[in-house]
PDB file of C-alpha atoms in Angstrom:
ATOM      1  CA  UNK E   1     161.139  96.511  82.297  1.00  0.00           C
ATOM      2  CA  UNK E   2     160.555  97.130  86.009  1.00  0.00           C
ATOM      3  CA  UNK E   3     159.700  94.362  88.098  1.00  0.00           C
ATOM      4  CA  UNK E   4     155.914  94.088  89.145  1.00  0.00           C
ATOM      5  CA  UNK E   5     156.237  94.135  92.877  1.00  0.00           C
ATOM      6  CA  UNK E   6     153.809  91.382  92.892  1.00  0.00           C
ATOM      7  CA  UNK E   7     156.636  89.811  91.561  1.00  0.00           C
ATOM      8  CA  UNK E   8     159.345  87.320  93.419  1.00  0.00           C
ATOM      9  CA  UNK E   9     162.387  89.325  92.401  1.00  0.00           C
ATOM     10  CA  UNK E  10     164.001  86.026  91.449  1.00  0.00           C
ATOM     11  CA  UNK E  11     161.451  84.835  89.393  1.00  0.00           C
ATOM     12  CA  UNK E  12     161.453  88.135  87.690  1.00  0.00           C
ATOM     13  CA  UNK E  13     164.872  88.222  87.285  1.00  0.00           C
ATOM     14  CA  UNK E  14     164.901  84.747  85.420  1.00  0.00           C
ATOM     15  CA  UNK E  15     161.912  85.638  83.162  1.00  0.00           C
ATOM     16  CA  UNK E  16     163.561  89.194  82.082  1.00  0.00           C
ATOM     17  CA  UNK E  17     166.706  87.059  81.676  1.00  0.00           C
ATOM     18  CA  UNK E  18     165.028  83.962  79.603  1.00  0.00           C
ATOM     19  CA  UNK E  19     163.218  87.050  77.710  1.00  0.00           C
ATOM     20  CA  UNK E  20     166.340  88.794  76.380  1.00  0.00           C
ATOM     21  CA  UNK E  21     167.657  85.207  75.353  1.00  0.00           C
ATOM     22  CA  UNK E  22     164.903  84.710  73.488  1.00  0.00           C
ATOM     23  CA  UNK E  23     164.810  88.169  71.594  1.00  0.00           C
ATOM     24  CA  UNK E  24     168.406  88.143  71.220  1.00  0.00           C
ATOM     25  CA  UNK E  25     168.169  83.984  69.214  1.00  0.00           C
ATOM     26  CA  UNK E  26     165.139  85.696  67.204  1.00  0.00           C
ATOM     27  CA  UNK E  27     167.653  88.477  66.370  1.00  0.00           C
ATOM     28  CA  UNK E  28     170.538  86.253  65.132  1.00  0.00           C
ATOM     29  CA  UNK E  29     168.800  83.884  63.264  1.00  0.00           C
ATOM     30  CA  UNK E  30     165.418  85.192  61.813  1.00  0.00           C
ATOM     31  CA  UNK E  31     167.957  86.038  58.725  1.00  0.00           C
ATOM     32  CA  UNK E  32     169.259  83.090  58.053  1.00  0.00           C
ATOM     33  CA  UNK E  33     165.248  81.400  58.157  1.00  0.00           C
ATOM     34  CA  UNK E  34     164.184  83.755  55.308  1.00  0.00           C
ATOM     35  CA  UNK E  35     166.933  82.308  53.147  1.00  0.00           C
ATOM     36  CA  UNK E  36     166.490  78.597  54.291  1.00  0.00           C
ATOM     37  CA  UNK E  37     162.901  79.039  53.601  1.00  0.00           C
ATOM     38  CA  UNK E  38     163.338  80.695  50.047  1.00  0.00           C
ATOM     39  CA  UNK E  39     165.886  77.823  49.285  1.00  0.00           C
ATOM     40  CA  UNK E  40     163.626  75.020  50.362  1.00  0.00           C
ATOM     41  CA  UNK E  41     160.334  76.177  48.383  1.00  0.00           C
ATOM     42  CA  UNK E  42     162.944  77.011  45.599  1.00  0.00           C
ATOM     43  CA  UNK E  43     164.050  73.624  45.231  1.00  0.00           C
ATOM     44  CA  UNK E  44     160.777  71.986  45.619  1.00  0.00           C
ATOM     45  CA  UNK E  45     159.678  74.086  43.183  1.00  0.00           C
ATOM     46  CA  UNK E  46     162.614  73.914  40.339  1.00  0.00           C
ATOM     47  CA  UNK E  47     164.126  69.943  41.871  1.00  0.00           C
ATOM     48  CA  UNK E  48     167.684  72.222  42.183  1.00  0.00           C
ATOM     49  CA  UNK E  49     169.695  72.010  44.705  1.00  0.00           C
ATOM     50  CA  UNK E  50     170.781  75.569  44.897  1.00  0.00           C
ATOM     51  CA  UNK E  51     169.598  79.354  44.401  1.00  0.00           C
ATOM     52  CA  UNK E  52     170.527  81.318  41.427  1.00  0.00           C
ATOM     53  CA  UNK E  53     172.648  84.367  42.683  1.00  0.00           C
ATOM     54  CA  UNK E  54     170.260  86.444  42.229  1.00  0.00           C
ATOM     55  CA  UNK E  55     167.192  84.661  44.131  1.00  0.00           C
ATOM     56  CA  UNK E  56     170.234  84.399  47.273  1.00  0.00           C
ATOM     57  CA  UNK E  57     170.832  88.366  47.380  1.00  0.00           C
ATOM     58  CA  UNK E  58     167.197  88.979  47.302  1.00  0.00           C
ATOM     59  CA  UNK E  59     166.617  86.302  49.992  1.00  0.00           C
ATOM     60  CA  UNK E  60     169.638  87.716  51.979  1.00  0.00           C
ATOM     61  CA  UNK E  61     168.466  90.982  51.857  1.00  0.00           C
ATOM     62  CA  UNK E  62     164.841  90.110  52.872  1.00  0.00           C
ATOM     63  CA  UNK E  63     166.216  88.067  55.637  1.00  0.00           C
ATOM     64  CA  UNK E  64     167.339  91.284  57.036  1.00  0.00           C
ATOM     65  CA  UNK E  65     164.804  93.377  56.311  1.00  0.00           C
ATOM     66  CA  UNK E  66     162.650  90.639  58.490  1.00  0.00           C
ATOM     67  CA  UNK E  67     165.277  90.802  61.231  1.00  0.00           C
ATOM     68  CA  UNK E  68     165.104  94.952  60.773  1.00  0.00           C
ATOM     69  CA  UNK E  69     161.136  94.919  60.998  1.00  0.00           C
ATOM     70  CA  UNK E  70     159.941  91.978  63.295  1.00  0.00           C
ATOM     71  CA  UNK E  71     162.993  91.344  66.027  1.00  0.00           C
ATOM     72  CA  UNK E  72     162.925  94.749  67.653  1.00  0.00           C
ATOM     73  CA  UNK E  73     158.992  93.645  68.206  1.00  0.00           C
ATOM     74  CA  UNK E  74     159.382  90.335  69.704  1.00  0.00           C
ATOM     75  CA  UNK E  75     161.829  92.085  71.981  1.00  0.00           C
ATOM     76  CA  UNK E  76     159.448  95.008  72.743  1.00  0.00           C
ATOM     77  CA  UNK E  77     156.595  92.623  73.724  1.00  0.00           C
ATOM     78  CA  UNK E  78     159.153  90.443  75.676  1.00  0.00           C
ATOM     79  CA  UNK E  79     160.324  93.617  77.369  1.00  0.00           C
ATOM     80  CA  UNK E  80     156.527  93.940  78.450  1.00  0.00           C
ATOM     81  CA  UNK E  81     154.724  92.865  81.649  1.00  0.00           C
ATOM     82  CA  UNK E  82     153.468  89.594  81.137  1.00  0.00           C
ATOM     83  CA  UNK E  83     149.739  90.625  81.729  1.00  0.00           C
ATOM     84  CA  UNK E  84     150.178  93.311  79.469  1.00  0.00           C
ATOM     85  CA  UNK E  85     151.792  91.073  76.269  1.00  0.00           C
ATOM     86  CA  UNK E  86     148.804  91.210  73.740  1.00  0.00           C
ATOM     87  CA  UNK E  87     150.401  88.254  71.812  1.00  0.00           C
ATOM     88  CA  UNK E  88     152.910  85.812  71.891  1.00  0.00           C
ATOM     89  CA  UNK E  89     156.257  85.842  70.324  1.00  0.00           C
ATOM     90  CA  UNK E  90     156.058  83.324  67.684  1.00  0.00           C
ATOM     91  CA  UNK E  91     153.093  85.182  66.471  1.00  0.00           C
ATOM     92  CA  UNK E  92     154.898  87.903  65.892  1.00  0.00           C
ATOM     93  CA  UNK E  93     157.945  85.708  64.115  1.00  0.00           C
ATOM     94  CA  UNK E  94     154.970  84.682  62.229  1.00  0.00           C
ATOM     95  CA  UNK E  95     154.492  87.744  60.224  1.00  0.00           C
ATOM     96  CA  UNK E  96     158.080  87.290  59.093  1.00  0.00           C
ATOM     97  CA  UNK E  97     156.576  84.945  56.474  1.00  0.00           C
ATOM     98  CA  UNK E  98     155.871  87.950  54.599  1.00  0.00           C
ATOM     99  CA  UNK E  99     159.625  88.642  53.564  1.00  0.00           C
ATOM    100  CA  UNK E 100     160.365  84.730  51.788  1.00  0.00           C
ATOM    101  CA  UNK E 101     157.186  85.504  49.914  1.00  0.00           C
ATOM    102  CA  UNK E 102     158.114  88.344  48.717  1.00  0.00           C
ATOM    103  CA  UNK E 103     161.216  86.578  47.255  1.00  0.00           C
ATOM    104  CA  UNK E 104     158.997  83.508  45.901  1.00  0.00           C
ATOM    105  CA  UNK E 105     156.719  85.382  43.930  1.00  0.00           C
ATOM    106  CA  UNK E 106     159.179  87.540  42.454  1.00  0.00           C
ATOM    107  CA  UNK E 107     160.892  83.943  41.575  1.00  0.00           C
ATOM    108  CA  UNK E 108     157.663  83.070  40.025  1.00  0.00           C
ATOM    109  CA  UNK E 109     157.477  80.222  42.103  1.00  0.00           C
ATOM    110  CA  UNK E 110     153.830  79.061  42.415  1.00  0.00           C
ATOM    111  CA  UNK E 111     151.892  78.771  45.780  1.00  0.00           C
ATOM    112  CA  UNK E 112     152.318  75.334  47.339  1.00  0.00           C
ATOM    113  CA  UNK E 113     148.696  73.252  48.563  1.00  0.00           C
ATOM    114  CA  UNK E 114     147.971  73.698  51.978  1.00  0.00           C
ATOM    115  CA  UNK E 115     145.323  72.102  53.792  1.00  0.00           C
ATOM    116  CA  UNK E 116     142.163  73.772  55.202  1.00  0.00           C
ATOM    117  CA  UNK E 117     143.223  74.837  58.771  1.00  0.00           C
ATOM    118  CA  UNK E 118     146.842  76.523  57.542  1.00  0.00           C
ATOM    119  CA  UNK E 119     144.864  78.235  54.903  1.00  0.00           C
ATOM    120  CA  UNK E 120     142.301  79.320  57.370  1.00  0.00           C
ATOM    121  CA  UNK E 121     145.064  80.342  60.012  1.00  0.00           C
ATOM    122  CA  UNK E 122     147.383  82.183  57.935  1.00  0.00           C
ATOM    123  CA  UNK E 123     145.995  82.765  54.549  1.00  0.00           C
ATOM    124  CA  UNK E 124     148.541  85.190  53.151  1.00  0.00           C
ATOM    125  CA  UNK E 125     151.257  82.552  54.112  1.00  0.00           C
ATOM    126  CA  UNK E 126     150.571  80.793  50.345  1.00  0.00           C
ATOM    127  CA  UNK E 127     154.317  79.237  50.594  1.00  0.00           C
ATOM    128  CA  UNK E 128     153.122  77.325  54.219  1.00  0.00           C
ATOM    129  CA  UNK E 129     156.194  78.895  55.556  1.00  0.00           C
ATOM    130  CA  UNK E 130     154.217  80.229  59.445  1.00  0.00           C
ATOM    131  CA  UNK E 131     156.989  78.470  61.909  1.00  0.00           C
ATOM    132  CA  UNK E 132     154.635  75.542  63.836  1.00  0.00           C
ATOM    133  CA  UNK E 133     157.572  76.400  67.207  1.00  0.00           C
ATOM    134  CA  UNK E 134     160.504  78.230  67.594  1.00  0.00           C
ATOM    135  CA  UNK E 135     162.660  75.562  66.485  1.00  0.00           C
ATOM    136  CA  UNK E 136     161.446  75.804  63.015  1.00  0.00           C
ATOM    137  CA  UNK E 137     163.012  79.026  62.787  1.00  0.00           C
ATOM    138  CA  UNK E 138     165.847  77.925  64.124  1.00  0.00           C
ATOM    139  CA  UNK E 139     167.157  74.908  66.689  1.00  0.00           C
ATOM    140  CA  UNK E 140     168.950  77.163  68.770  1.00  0.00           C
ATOM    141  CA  UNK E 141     166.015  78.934  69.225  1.00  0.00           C
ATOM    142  CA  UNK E 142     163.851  75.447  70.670  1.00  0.00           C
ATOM    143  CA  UNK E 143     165.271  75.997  74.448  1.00  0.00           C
ATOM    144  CA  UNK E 144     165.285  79.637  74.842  1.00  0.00           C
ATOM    145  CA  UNK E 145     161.653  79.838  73.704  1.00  0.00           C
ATOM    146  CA  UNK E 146     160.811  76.608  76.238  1.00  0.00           C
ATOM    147  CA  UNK E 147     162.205  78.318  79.180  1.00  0.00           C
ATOM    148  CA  UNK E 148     160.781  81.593  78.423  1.00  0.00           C
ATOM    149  CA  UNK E 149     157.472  79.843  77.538  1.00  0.00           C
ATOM    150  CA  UNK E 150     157.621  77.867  81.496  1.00  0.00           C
ATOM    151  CA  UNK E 151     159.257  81.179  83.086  1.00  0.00           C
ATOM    152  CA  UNK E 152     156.288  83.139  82.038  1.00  0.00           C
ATOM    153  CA  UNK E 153     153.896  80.878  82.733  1.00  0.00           C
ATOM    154  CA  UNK E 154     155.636  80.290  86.607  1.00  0.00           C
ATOM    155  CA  UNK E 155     154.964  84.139  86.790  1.00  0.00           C
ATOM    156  CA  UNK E 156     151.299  84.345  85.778  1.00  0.00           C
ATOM    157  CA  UNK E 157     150.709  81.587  88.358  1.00  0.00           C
ATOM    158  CA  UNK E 158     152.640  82.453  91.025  1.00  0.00           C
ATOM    159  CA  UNK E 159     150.459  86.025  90.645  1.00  0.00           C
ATOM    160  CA  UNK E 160     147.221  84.375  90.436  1.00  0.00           C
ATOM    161  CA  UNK E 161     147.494  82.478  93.222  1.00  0.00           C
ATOM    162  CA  UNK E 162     149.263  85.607  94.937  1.00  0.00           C
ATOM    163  CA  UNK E 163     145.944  87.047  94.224  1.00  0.00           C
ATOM    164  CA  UNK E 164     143.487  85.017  95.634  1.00  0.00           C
ATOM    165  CA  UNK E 165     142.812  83.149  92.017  1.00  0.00           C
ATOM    166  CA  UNK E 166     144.466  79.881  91.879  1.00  0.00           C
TER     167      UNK E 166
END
């Protein structure tokens, strides 16, 4: 990305730095949340405490198809100029939830009860899987999204009140 010269080059620097920390966590661990998540509805579902084999492949191998198809988005948005970023990235690790239901219903596991406003929010997440932060994906993932979550919001500011608006 090239800085906006509206920009303090330091700032920018720290947000384009806090942005590939964040897209790189999202890379390394949106794998291993697919197969958490599959194992935790799982074993709610059956009382077990562990996948069948079979259920662990297909969860592994969704977990990387999720990794395949949504972190080379979150790092294209977070590559983006922050006035131009349509979305945010956890909205984006969002539509991961798609891959760990893919696995559940092919388990036959049966859609857990959600209440009113997560059913209204996300109503093809029937497993109530939609990560609430970044650290539900992950803990490693609670600090990078913080500080790129403060950077970014430091550079909107800082531009505003460049601009005359704040």
């Amino acid at each position: 990305m090239t800085p906006d010269p509206r920009d303090d080059p330091a700032d920018a620097a720290a947000l384009a730095a806090y942005a590939t920390a964040l897209a790189d966590g999202v890379e390394a661990h949106l794998s291993g949340w697919v197969e958490r998540v599959v194992a935790e509805r799982y074993g709610q579902w059956t009382a077990s405490t562990g996948l069948p084999d079979e259920i662990r492949a297909t969860a592994r191998a969704e977990g990387e198809r999720a990794t395949a198809a949504v972190a080379p988005r979150v790092r294209a948005l977070l590559e983006r100029d922050v006035d131009d970023q349509p979305t945010g990235p956890l909205a984006l690790l969002r539509t991961a939830t798609a891959h760990p239901t893919t696995v559940l219903r092919a388990a036959g596991v049966p859609p857990v009860r959600r209440d009113e406003v997560a059913a209204r929010l996300h109503p093809d997440d029937v497993y109530d899987l939609s990560p609430a932060s970044f650290a539900d994906v992950h803990p490693d993932l609670h600090e990078p999204g913080l500080t790129w979550g403060a950077a970014k919001a430091h550079v909107v500011l800082a531009r505003r009140r460049r601009e005359g608006r704040r």
